[in-house]
Amino acid sequence: MATQDVRVRIGPSPTGDPHVGTAYIALFNYVFAKKHGGSLVLRVEDTDQTRSKPEWEEMLVEAMHWLGLEFDESPEKGGPFGPYRQSERGAIYREHTEQLLSNGSAYKCFCTSERLEELRRQKAQLKGPPGYDGHCRRLSDQERQGHLDAGDAYVVRLKVPHEGQTIVHDRLRGEVVFENAQVDDQVLMKSDGMPTYHLANVVDDHLMQITHVIRAEEWVSSTPKHVLLYRAFGWDEPVWVHMPLLRNSDKSKISKRKNPVSLNYYREAGFLREALLNYLGMMGWSMPDGSEKFNLEEMIKEFDFDRISLGGPIFDLQKLTWLNGLYLRDVDAKQMLMAWKESIFTEAMLDKVAPLVHERIEKLEDFIDHIGFFFNGDLIYDESATKFLLPKGREPKEMVKLFEQICEKIDGLAALSVESVEALLKEVVENTGFKNKEVFLPVRVAVTGTKASPPLYDSMAVLGKERCRRRLRHAMSHLKTL
Ligand code: GLU
């Protein structure tokens, strides 16, 4: 038999800023594909239509491009197995659901949300495993027809065997055994006709001829459902490779509260792509000679799954910063100046900043004093400014909560504009019952470092999500010390 060409993919959901975890998984897929002369596919998993946004897909593609992790097939590039956006593959999923219904591997479930809620409550009380009780699996043909005639809404569920075990053969972990009794009758198709992640992911991996599924550890528990789906369709499974999850320094799963997770942050803060890729390459993997500084080519040359260690790799910003410094030393001053102009002191940024300080300066040299905060990393608050972070009569923890809410709202937006910042802050004032000045002044001081900055909405729009969020978090840690 001819050896199958290696085909790997990443399947990100465009529901937020491009994540450092996506870059990590993309890197290992890319390296593996290159090592074997295979192909890397970008498949956009945008079936959650309320949370997916095209802007986020664009940002992800742009971030991958910045990192130099190019795809062989993608929504933009096309390819022989498209479309590469799940939202455009509805007919394929419906057809495959029909196949499972007719071969008896799946069934229609008419249970109402009230019944499912009640079931969840009962199961929680009995402290048993959550999951569906199989009620509709036992319906007679007549009962089923009755529901259909009445036009009752239904979902389609996978018929998971009640007994026995499903074994996942993971390239890194060996056999991972799941008791079928613990595996839920997974919903495959929702009542609105949209597939769930599980169905769409398996159907696409098969149709796109993916040979190795290299993804994060958090999906291991879904894999028995995927294995059962492959069997239900009569397809061969891909090789499963679940990479260890990136962790915060306290070993919890990497999260935005403890680490910057958006690739936009790293780019805006002026990390070099080579340093970031190198650092991500060290997450769970190591060079045979133990060297810590290596480039993509060297990683491809030496790559081997056997060198992956499963202990949760700690994503340590300080170490990445140190490595970035080494890379900066490697370039000459002229190259550094170029990088600086490309990512920090850009024409676009200067264009946005100039009108905001135009009215405030008397000599051109005053410019720097006024614009510094737009370009700095973390701000150093001086005594005179910090007292405005905490309005009279408010507790530090109330302000922390307020800033937390603002950060969450910022996260929900693809980008900041004068209008969206205004709407966001006004909404916060309305929802919290804080007075205008109890919100606006502390936020202004937190994000600009001074009470006398250019207009707040404009300043926040120019600073952008990453700097605003980072400074609000910085202000929160300051408030916690008060
Ligand atoms: N859509 C999933 C995600 O957002 C894909 C997981 C997988 O690779 O199977 O990570």
PDB file of N, CA, C and O in Angstrom, residues 320-391:
ATOM      1  N   LEU A 320       9.850  33.968  28.285  1.00  0.00           N
ATOM      2  CA  LEU A 320       9.659  34.371  26.890  1.00  0.00           C
ATOM      3  C   LEU A 320      10.308  35.740  26.648  1.00  0.00           C
ATOM      4  O   LEU A 320      10.947  35.965  25.622  1.00  0.00           O
ATOM      5  N   THR A 321      10.157  36.632  27.622  1.00  0.00           N
ATOM      6  CA  THR A 321      10.733  37.975  27.477  1.00  0.00           C
ATOM      7  C   THR A 321      12.257  37.890  27.414  1.00  0.00           C
ATOM      8  O   THR A 321      12.903  38.550  26.605  1.00  0.00           O
ATOM      9  N   TRP A 322      12.814  37.026  28.244  1.00  0.00           N
ATOM     10  CA  TRP A 322      14.267  36.812  28.234  1.00  0.00           C
ATOM     11  C   TRP A 322      14.716  36.292  26.861  1.00  0.00           C
ATOM     12  O   TRP A 322      15.666  36.794  26.262  1.00  0.00           O
ATOM     13  N   LEU A 323      13.965  35.332  26.337  1.00  0.00           N
ATOM     14  CA  LEU A 323      14.312  34.759  25.039  1.00  0.00           C
ATOM     15  C   LEU A 323      14.189  35.816  23.945  1.00  0.00           C
ATOM     16  O   LEU A 323      15.025  35.906  23.039  1.00  0.00           O
ATOM     17  N   ASN A 324      13.147  36.637  24.046  1.00  0.00           N
ATOM     18  CA  ASN A 324      12.948  37.693  23.065  1.00  0.00           C
ATOM     19  C   ASN A 324      14.154  38.642  23.069  1.00  0.00           C
ATOM     20  O   ASN A 324      14.620  39.074  22.023  1.00  0.00           O
ATOM     21  N   GLY A 325      14.657  38.914  24.277  1.00  0.00           N
ATOM     22  CA  GLY A 325      15.841  39.764  24.410  1.00  0.00           C
ATOM     23  C   GLY A 325      17.025  39.159  23.655  1.00  0.00           C
ATOM     24  O   GLY A 325      17.757  39.863  22.960  1.00  0.00           O
ATOM     25  N   LEU A 326      17.185  37.828  23.759  1.00  0.00           N
ATOM     26  CA  LEU A 326      18.287  37.167  23.041  1.00  0.00           C
ATOM     27  C   LEU A 326      18.138  37.372  21.542  1.00  0.00           C
ATOM     28  O   LEU A 326      19.104  37.644  20.835  1.00  0.00           O
ATOM     29  N   TYR A 327      16.905  37.236  21.057  1.00  0.00           N
ATOM     30  CA  TYR A 327      16.670  37.421  19.622  1.00  0.00           C
ATOM     31  C   TYR A 327      16.937  38.868  19.204  1.00  0.00           C
ATOM     32  O   TYR A 327      17.459  39.115  18.128  1.00  0.00           O
ATOM     33  N   LEU A 328      16.561  39.803  20.083  1.00  0.00           N
ATOM     34  CA  LEU A 328      16.805  41.212  19.748  1.00  0.00           C
ATOM     35  C   LEU A 328      18.307  41.507  19.668  1.00  0.00           C
ATOM     36  O   LEU A 328      18.756  42.285  18.837  1.00  0.00           O
ATOM     37  N   ARG A 329      19.068  40.861  20.558  1.00  0.00           N
ATOM     38  CA  ARG A 329      20.536  41.040  20.526  1.00  0.00           C
ATOM     39  C   ARG A 329      21.105  40.565  19.191  1.00  0.00           C
ATOM     40  O   ARG A 329      22.097  41.054  18.711  1.00  0.00           O
ATOM     41  N   ASP A 330      20.450  39.542  18.619  1.00  0.00           N
ATOM     42  CA  ASP A 330      20.962  38.943  17.381  1.00  0.00           C
ATOM     43  C   ASP A 330      20.843  39.852  16.162  1.00  0.00           C
ATOM     44  O   ASP A 330      21.567  39.688  15.202  1.00  0.00           O
ATOM     45  N   VAL A 331      19.862  40.757  16.202  1.00  0.00           N
ATOM     46  CA  VAL A 331      19.705  41.607  15.028  1.00  0.00           C
ATOM     47  C   VAL A 331      20.552  42.857  15.231  1.00  0.00           C
ATOM     48  O   VAL A 331      20.828  43.241  16.371  1.00  0.00           O
ATOM     49  N   ASP A 332      20.964  43.497  14.133  1.00  0.00           N
ATOM     50  CA  ASP A 332      21.758  44.708  14.340  1.00  0.00           C
ATOM     51  C   ASP A 332      20.833  45.892  14.606  1.00  0.00           C
ATOM     52  O   ASP A 332      19.609  45.786  14.483  1.00  0.00           O
ATOM     53  N   ALA A 333      21.441  47.018  14.994  1.00  0.00           N
ATOM     54  CA  ALA A 333      20.634  48.159  15.437  1.00  0.00           C
ATOM     55  C   ALA A 333      19.687  48.627  14.333  1.00  0.00           C
ATOM     56  O   ALA A 333      18.553  49.043  14.586  1.00  0.00           O
ATOM     57  N   LYS A 334      20.144  48.510  13.094  1.00  0.00           N
ATOM     58  CA  LYS A 334      19.315  48.958  11.979  1.00  0.00           C
ATOM     59  C   LYS A 334      18.076  48.074  11.835  1.00  0.00           C
ATOM     60  O   LYS A 334      16.955  48.558  11.649  1.00  0.00           O
ATOM     61  N   GLN A 335      18.293  46.769  11.962  1.00  0.00           N
ATOM     62  CA  GLN A 335      17.151  45.840  11.868  1.00  0.00           C
ATOM     63  C   GLN A 335      16.175  46.058  13.019  1.00  0.00           C
ATOM     64  O   GLN A 335      14.963  45.970  12.861  1.00  0.00           O
ATOM     65  N   MET A 336      16.764  46.357  14.194  1.00  0.00           N
ATOM     66  CA  MET A 336      15.890  46.586  15.338  1.00  0.00           C
ATOM     67  C   MET A 336      15.041  47.833  15.119  1.00  0.00           C
ATOM     68  O   MET A 336      13.851  47.854  15.416  1.00  0.00           O
ATOM     69  N   LEU A 337      15.677  48.855  14.557  1.00  0.00           N
ATOM     70  CA  LEU A 337      14.958  50.088  14.278  1.00  0.00           C
ATOM     71  C   LEU A 337      13.802  49.806  13.309  1.00  0.00           C
ATOM     72  O   LEU A 337      12.686  50.308  13.479  1.00  0.00           O
ATOM     73  N   MET A 338      14.078  48.945  12.349  1.00  0.00           N
ATOM     74  CA  MET A 338      13.043  48.605  11.384  1.00  0.00           C
ATOM     75  C   MET A 338      11.878  47.887  12.085  1.00  0.00           C
ATOM     76  O   MET A 338      10.706  48.183  11.845  1.00  0.00           O
ATOM     77  N   ALA A 339      12.237  46.945  12.949  1.00  0.00           N
ATOM     78  CA  ALA A 339      11.200  46.197  13.672  1.00  0.00           C
ATOM     79  C   ALA A 339      10.383  47.161  14.531  1.00  0.00           C
ATOM     80  O   ALA A 339       9.157  47.050  14.649  1.00  0.00           O
ATOM     81  N   TRP A 340      11.070  48.102  15.112  1.00  0.00           N
ATOM     82  CA  TRP A 340      10.427  49.083  15.988  1.00  0.00           C
ATOM     83  C   TRP A 340       9.433  49.923  15.181  1.00  0.00           C
ATOM     84  O   TRP A 340       8.293  50.149  15.597  1.00  0.00           O
ATOM     85  N   LYS A 341       9.863  50.334  13.997  1.00  0.00           N
ATOM     86  CA  LYS A 341       8.968  51.138  13.147  1.00  0.00           C
ATOM     87  C   LYS A 341       7.796  50.303  12.649  1.00  0.00           C
ATOM     88  O   LYS A 341       6.714  50.814  12.429  1.00  0.00           O
ATOM     89  N   GLU A 342       8.040  49.006  12.450  1.00  0.00           N
ATOM     90  CA  GLU A 342       6.969  48.143  11.941  1.00  0.00           C
ATOM     91  C   GLU A 342       5.937  47.807  12.995  1.00  0.00           C
ATOM     92  O   GLU A 342       4.768  47.644  12.696  1.00  0.00           O
ATOM     93  N   SER A 343       6.386  47.685  14.269  1.00  0.00           N
ATOM     94  CA  SER A 343       5.390  47.230  15.231  1.00  0.00           C
ATOM     95  C   SER A 343       5.052  48.239  16.327  1.00  0.00           C
ATOM     96  O   SER A 343       3.995  48.113  16.940  1.00  0.00           O
ATOM     97  N   ILE A 344       5.889  49.205  16.592  1.00  0.00           N
ATOM     98  CA  ILE A 344       5.572  50.147  17.670  1.00  0.00           C
ATOM     99  C   ILE A 344       5.276  51.550  17.119  1.00  0.00           C
ATOM    100  O   ILE A 344       4.152  52.040  17.193  1.00  0.00           O
ATOM    101  N   PHE A 345       6.299  52.158  16.556  1.00  0.00           N
ATOM    102  CA  PHE A 345       6.173  53.547  16.122  1.00  0.00           C
ATOM    103  C   PHE A 345       5.716  53.591  14.665  1.00  0.00           C
ATOM    104  O   PHE A 345       6.403  54.107  13.795  1.00  0.00           O
ATOM    105  N   THR A 346       4.545  53.058  14.416  1.00  0.00           N
ATOM    106  CA  THR A 346       4.103  52.922  13.019  1.00  0.00           C
ATOM    107  C   THR A 346       3.496  54.235  12.522  1.00  0.00           C
ATOM    108  O   THR A 346       2.997  55.043  13.316  1.00  0.00           O
ATOM    109  N   GLU A 347       3.502  54.424  11.216  1.00  0.00           N
ATOM    110  CA  GLU A 347       2.865  55.581  10.589  1.00  0.00           C
ATOM    111  C   GLU A 347       1.404  55.655  11.026  1.00  0.00           C
ATOM    112  O   GLU A 347       0.889  56.713  11.375  1.00  0.00           O
ATOM    113  N   ALA A 348       0.752  54.499  10.990  1.00  0.00           N
ATOM    114  CA  ALA A 348      -0.689  54.450  11.288  1.00  0.00           C
ATOM    115  C   ALA A 348      -0.947  54.951  12.710  1.00  0.00           C
ATOM    116  O   ALA A 348      -1.878  55.709  12.967  1.00  0.00           O
ATOM    117  N   MET A 349      -0.072  54.538  13.632  1.00  0.00           N
ATOM    118  CA  MET A 349      -0.247  54.931  15.026  1.00  0.00           C
ATOM    119  C   MET A 349      -0.008  56.437  15.165  1.00  0.00           C
ATOM    120  O   MET A 349      -0.765  57.145  15.829  1.00  0.00           O
ATOM    121  N   LEU A 350       1.030  56.931  14.521  1.00  0.00           N
ATOM    122  CA  LEU A 350       1.326  58.367  14.603  1.00  0.00           C
ATOM    123  C   LEU A 350       0.178  59.191  14.024  1.00  0.00           C
ATOM    124  O   LEU A 350      -0.200  60.238  14.564  1.00  0.00           O
ATOM    125  N   ASP A 351      -0.405  58.695  12.940  1.00  0.00           N
ATOM    126  CA  ASP A 351      -1.547  59.386  12.330  1.00  0.00           C
ATOM    127  C   ASP A 351      -2.718  59.512  13.292  1.00  0.00           C
ATOM    128  O   ASP A 351      -3.439  60.496  13.297  1.00  0.00           O
ATOM    129  N   LYS A 352      -2.902  58.455  14.094  1.00  0.00           N
ATOM    130  CA  LYS A 352      -4.039  58.476  15.022  1.00  0.00           C
ATOM    131  C   LYS A 352      -3.757  59.350  16.241  1.00  0.00           C
ATOM    132  O   LYS A 352      -4.638  59.979  16.800  1.00  0.00           O
ATOM    133  N   VAL A 353      -2.484  59.361  16.651  1.00  0.00           N
ATOM    134  CA  VAL A 353      -2.109  60.043  17.879  1.00  0.00           C
ATOM    135  C   VAL A 353      -2.021  61.567  17.674  1.00  0.00           C
ATOM    136  O   VAL A 353      -2.455  62.348  18.524  1.00  0.00           O
ATOM    137  N   ALA A 354      -1.496  61.971  16.513  1.00  0.00           N
ATOM    138  CA  ALA A 354      -1.224  63.400  16.299  1.00  0.00           C
ATOM    139  C   ALA A 354      -2.446  64.297  16.542  1.00  0.00           C
ATOM    140  O   ALA A 354      -2.347  65.283  17.294  1.00  0.00           O
ATOM    141  N   PRO A 355      -3.618  63.980  15.961  1.00  0.00           N
ATOM    142  CA  PRO A 355      -4.742  64.894  16.179  1.00  0.00           C
ATOM    143  C   PRO A 355      -5.161  64.994  17.655  1.00  0.00           C
ATOM    144  O   PRO A 355      -5.718  66.005  18.073  1.00  0.00           O
ATOM    145  N   LEU A 356      -4.872  63.940  18.421  1.00  0.00           N
ATOM    146  CA  LEU A 356      -5.308  63.960  19.816  1.00  0.00           C
ATOM    147  C   LEU A 356      -4.453  64.879  20.694  1.00  0.00           C
ATOM    148  O   LEU A 356      -4.882  65.308  21.760  1.00  0.00           O
ATOM    149  N   VAL A 357      -3.235  65.152  20.260  1.00  0.00           N
ATOM    150  CA  VAL A 357      -2.379  66.004  21.099  1.00  0.00           C
ATOM    151  C   VAL A 357      -2.098  67.359  20.438  1.00  0.00           C
ATOM    152  O   VAL A 357      -1.512  68.248  21.059  1.00  0.00           O
ATOM    153  N   HIS A 358      -2.545  67.501  19.229  1.00  0.00           N
ATOM    154  CA  HIS A 358      -2.301  68.700  18.435  1.00  0.00           C
ATOM    155  C   HIS A 358      -2.567  69.995  19.216  1.00  0.00           C
ATOM    156  O   HIS A 358      -1.763  70.908  19.274  1.00  0.00           O
ATOM    157  N   GLU A 359      -3.717  70.060  19.845  1.00  0.00           N
ATOM    158  CA  GLU A 359      -4.156  71.266  20.541  1.00  0.00           C
ATOM    159  C   GLU A 359      -3.422  71.489  21.858  1.00  0.00           C
ATOM    160  O   GLU A 359      -3.565  72.524  22.485  1.00  0.00           O
ATOM    161  N   ARG A 360      -2.708  70.463  22.290  1.00  0.00           N
ATOM    162  CA  ARG A 360      -2.166  70.540  23.647  1.00  0.00           C
ATOM    163  C   ARG A 360      -0.713  70.965  23.727  1.00  0.00           C
ATOM    164  O   ARG A 360      -0.203  71.164  24.814  1.00  0.00           O
ATOM    165  N   ILE A 361      -0.031  71.051  22.594  1.00  0.00           N
ATOM    166  CA  ILE A 361       1.400  71.334  22.688  1.00  0.00           C
ATOM    167  C   ILE A 361       1.731  72.736  22.178  1.00  0.00           C
ATOM    168  O   ILE A 361       1.020  73.295  21.346  1.00  0.00           O
ATOM    169  N   GLU A 362       2.803  73.264  22.758  1.00  0.00           N
ATOM    170  CA  GLU A 362       3.227  74.605  22.332  1.00  0.00           C
ATOM    171  C   GLU A 362       4.505  74.562  21.515  1.00  0.00           C
ATOM    172  O   GLU A 362       4.757  75.433  20.692  1.00  0.00           O
ATOM    173  N   LYS A 363       5.312  73.562  21.792  1.00  0.00           N
ATOM    174  CA  LYS A 363       6.520  73.380  20.988  1.00  0.00           C
ATOM    175  C   LYS A 363       6.508  71.922  20.516  1.00  0.00           C
ATOM    176  O   LYS A 363       5.985  71.044  21.214  1.00  0.00           O
ATOM    177  N   LEU A 364       7.084  71.674  19.373  1.00  0.00           N
ATOM    178  CA  LEU A 364       7.045  70.302  18.849  1.00  0.00           C
ATOM    179  C   LEU A 364       7.643  69.303  19.826  1.00  0.00           C
ATOM    180  O   LEU A 364       7.181  68.179  19.943  1.00  0.00           O
ATOM    181  N   GLU A 365       8.656  69.730  20.554  1.00  0.00           N
ATOM    182  CA  GLU A 365       9.314  68.777  21.463  1.00  0.00           C
ATOM    183  C   GLU A 365       8.400  68.339  22.619  1.00  0.00           C
ATOM    184  O   GLU A 365       8.658  67.330  23.264  1.00  0.00           O
ATOM    185  N   ASP A 366       7.314  69.093  22.843  1.00  0.00           N
ATOM    186  CA  ASP A 366       6.393  68.682  23.922  1.00  0.00           C
ATOM    187  C   ASP A 366       5.653  67.387  23.560  1.00  0.00           C
ATOM    188  O   ASP A 366       5.064  66.725  24.409  1.00  0.00           O
ATOM    189  N   PHE A 367       5.679  67.112  22.272  1.00  0.00           N
ATOM    190  CA  PHE A 367       4.973  65.953  21.725  1.00  0.00           C
ATOM    191  C   PHE A 367       5.220  64.676  22.539  1.00  0.00           C
ATOM    192  O   PHE A 367       4.298  63.998  22.979  1.00  0.00           O
ATOM    193  N   ILE A 368       6.506  64.399  22.755  1.00  0.00           N
ATOM    194  CA  ILE A 368       6.871  63.143  23.416  1.00  0.00           C
ATOM    195  C   ILE A 368       6.201  63.007  24.790  1.00  0.00           C
ATOM    196  O   ILE A 368       5.669  61.955  25.135  1.00  0.00           O
ATOM    197  N   ASP A 369       6.206  64.099  25.564  1.00  0.00           N
ATOM    198  CA  ASP A 369       5.586  64.036  26.891  1.00  0.00           C
ATOM    199  C   ASP A 369       4.128  63.639  26.806  1.00  0.00           C
ATOM    200  O   ASP A 369       3.611  62.922  27.650  1.00  0.00           O
ATOM    201  N   HIS A 370       3.469  64.112  25.763  1.00  0.00           N
ATOM    202  CA  HIS A 370       2.033  63.869  25.667  1.00  0.00           C
ATOM    203  C   HIS A 370       1.674  62.515  25.078  1.00  0.00           C
ATOM    204  O   HIS A 370       0.582  62.016  25.316  1.00  0.00           O
ATOM    205  N   ILE A 371       2.556  61.985  24.262  1.00  0.00           N
ATOM    206  CA  ILE A 371       2.149  60.741  23.574  1.00  0.00           C
ATOM    207  C   ILE A 371       2.755  59.480  24.169  1.00  0.00           C
ATOM    208  O   ILE A 371       2.405  58.379  23.767  1.00  0.00           O
ATOM    209  N   GLY A 372       3.660  59.660  25.133  1.00  0.00           N
ATOM    210  CA  GLY A 372       4.362  58.505  25.688  1.00  0.00           C
ATOM    211  C   GLY A 372       3.435  57.349  26.040  1.00  0.00           C
ATOM    212  O   GLY A 372       3.698  56.193  25.697  1.00  0.00           O
ATOM    213  N   PHE A 373       2.312  57.650  26.666  1.00  0.00           N
ATOM    214  CA  PHE A 373       1.454  56.568  27.175  1.00  0.00           C
ATOM    215  C   PHE A 373       0.837  55.727  26.060  1.00  0.00           C
ATOM    216  O   PHE A 373       0.401  54.612  26.288  1.00  0.00           O
ATOM    217  N   PHE A 374       0.801  56.275  24.853  1.00  0.00           N
ATOM    218  CA  PHE A 374       0.260  55.480  23.739  1.00  0.00           C
ATOM    219  C   PHE A 374       1.216  54.352  23.342  1.00  0.00           C
ATOM    220  O   PHE A 374       0.812  53.366  22.752  1.00  0.00           O
ATOM    221  N   PHE A 375       2.485  54.530  23.656  1.00  0.00           N
ATOM    222  CA  PHE A 375       3.498  53.591  23.152  1.00  0.00           C
ATOM    223  C   PHE A 375       4.134  52.731  24.246  1.00  0.00           C
ATOM    224  O   PHE A 375       4.724  51.706  23.951  1.00  0.00           O
ATOM    225  N   ASN A 376       4.003  53.185  25.487  1.00  0.00           N
ATOM    226  CA  ASN A 376       4.618  52.425  26.577  1.00  0.00           C
ATOM    227  C   ASN A 376       3.965  51.069  26.763  1.00  0.00           C
ATOM    228  O   ASN A 376       2.835  50.867  26.333  1.00  0.00           O
ATOM    229  N   GLY A 377       4.679  50.196  27.467  1.00  0.00           N
ATOM    230  CA  GLY A 377       4.079  48.942  27.889  1.00  0.00           C
ATOM    231  C   GLY A 377       3.270  49.222  29.142  1.00  0.00           C
ATOM    232  O   GLY A 377       2.313  49.997  29.117  1.00  0.00           O
ATOM    233  N   ASP A 378       3.684  48.657  30.280  1.00  0.00           N
ATOM    234  CA  ASP A 378       2.962  48.947  31.528  1.00  0.00           C
ATOM    235  C   ASP A 378       3.258  50.378  31.963  1.00  0.00           C
ATOM    236  O   ASP A 378       4.356  50.886  31.757  1.00  0.00           O
ATOM    237  N   LEU A 379       2.274  50.992  32.581  1.00  0.00           N
ATOM    238  CA  LEU A 379       2.479  52.360  33.060  1.00  0.00           C
ATOM    239  C   LEU A 379       3.002  52.332  34.481  1.00  0.00           C
ATOM    240  O   LEU A 379       2.663  51.433  35.252  1.00  0.00           O
ATOM    241  N   ILE A 380       3.799  53.298  34.782  1.00  0.00           N
ATOM    242  CA  ILE A 380       4.188  53.445  36.183  1.00  0.00           C
ATOM    243  C   ILE A 380       3.366  54.614  36.711  1.00  0.00           C
ATOM    244  O   ILE A 380       3.518  55.750  36.253  1.00  0.00           O
ATOM    245  N   TYR A 381       2.461  54.313  37.616  1.00  0.00           N
ATOM    246  CA  TYR A 381       1.602  55.384  38.125  1.00  0.00           C
ATOM    247  C   TYR A 381       2.359  56.191  39.169  1.00  0.00           C
ATOM    248  O   TYR A 381       3.002  55.622  40.038  1.00  0.00           O
ATOM    249  N   ASP A 382       2.231  57.506  39.086  1.00  0.00           N
ATOM    250  CA  ASP A 382       2.854  58.248  40.189  1.00  0.00           C
ATOM    251  C   ASP A 382       1.793  58.491  41.272  1.00  0.00           C
ATOM    252  O   ASP A 382       0.596  58.322  41.043  1.00  0.00           O
ATOM    253  N   GLU A 383       2.284  58.838  42.433  1.00  0.00           N
ATOM    254  CA  GLU A 383       1.427  59.032  43.606  1.00  0.00           C
ATOM    255  C   GLU A 383       0.213  59.910  43.290  1.00  0.00           C
ATOM    256  O   GLU A 383      -0.926  59.596  43.637  1.00  0.00           O
ATOM    257  N   SER A 384       0.485  61.013  42.579  1.00  0.00           N
ATOM    258  CA  SER A 384      -0.594  61.979  42.367  1.00  0.00           C
ATOM    259  C   SER A 384      -1.703  61.385  41.509  1.00  0.00           C
ATOM    260  O   SER A 384      -2.860  61.761  41.634  1.00  0.00           O
ATOM    261  N   ALA A 385      -1.333  60.433  40.645  1.00  0.00           N
ATOM    262  CA  ALA A 385      -2.367  59.842  39.796  1.00  0.00           C
ATOM    263  C   ALA A 385      -3.109  58.717  40.496  1.00  0.00           C
ATOM    264  O   ALA A 385      -4.331  58.585  40.361  1.00  0.00           O
ATOM    265  N   THR A 386      -2.389  57.896  41.267  1.00  0.00           N
ATOM    266  CA  THR A 386      -3.023  56.683  41.811  1.00  0.00           C
ATOM    267  C   THR A 386      -4.212  56.986  42.711  1.00  0.00           C
ATOM    268  O   THR A 386      -5.141  56.189  42.774  1.00  0.00           O
ATOM    269  N   LYS A 387      -4.167  58.139  43.372  1.00  0.00           N
ATOM    270  CA  LYS A 387      -5.300  58.377  44.291  1.00  0.00           C
ATOM    271  C   LYS A 387      -6.615  58.486  43.521  1.00  0.00           C
ATOM    272  O   LYS A 387      -7.673  58.237  44.078  1.00  0.00           O
ATOM    273  N   PHE A 388      -6.544  58.773  42.235  1.00  0.00           N
ATOM    274  CA  PHE A 388      -7.788  58.872  41.460  1.00  0.00           C
ATOM    275  C   PHE A 388      -8.327  57.515  41.009  1.00  0.00           C
ATOM    276  O   PHE A 388      -9.416  57.433  40.466  1.00  0.00           O
ATOM    277  N   LEU A 389      -7.543  56.473  41.237  1.00  0.00           N
ATOM    278  CA  LEU A 389      -8.053  55.133  40.898  1.00  0.00           C
ATOM    279  C   LEU A 389      -9.176  54.729  41.853  1.00  0.00           C
ATOM    280  O   LEU A 389     -10.008  53.892  41.536  1.00  0.00           O
ATOM    281  N   LEU A 390      -9.163  55.317  43.034  1.00  0.00           N
ATOM    282  CA  LEU A 390     -10.135  54.932  44.055  1.00  0.00           C
ATOM    283  C   LEU A 390     -10.967  56.150  44.478  1.00  0.00           C
ATOM    284  O   LEU A 390     -10.527  56.959  45.296  1.00  0.00           O
ATOM    285  N   PRO A 391     -12.181  56.266  43.941  1.00  0.00           N
ATOM    286  CA  PRO A 391     -13.003  57.422  44.316  1.00  0.00           C
ATOM    287  C   PRO A 391     -13.359  57.380  45.803  1.00  0.00           C
ATOM    288  O   PRO A 391     -13.444  56.292  46.395  1.00  0.00           O
TER     289      PRO A 391
END
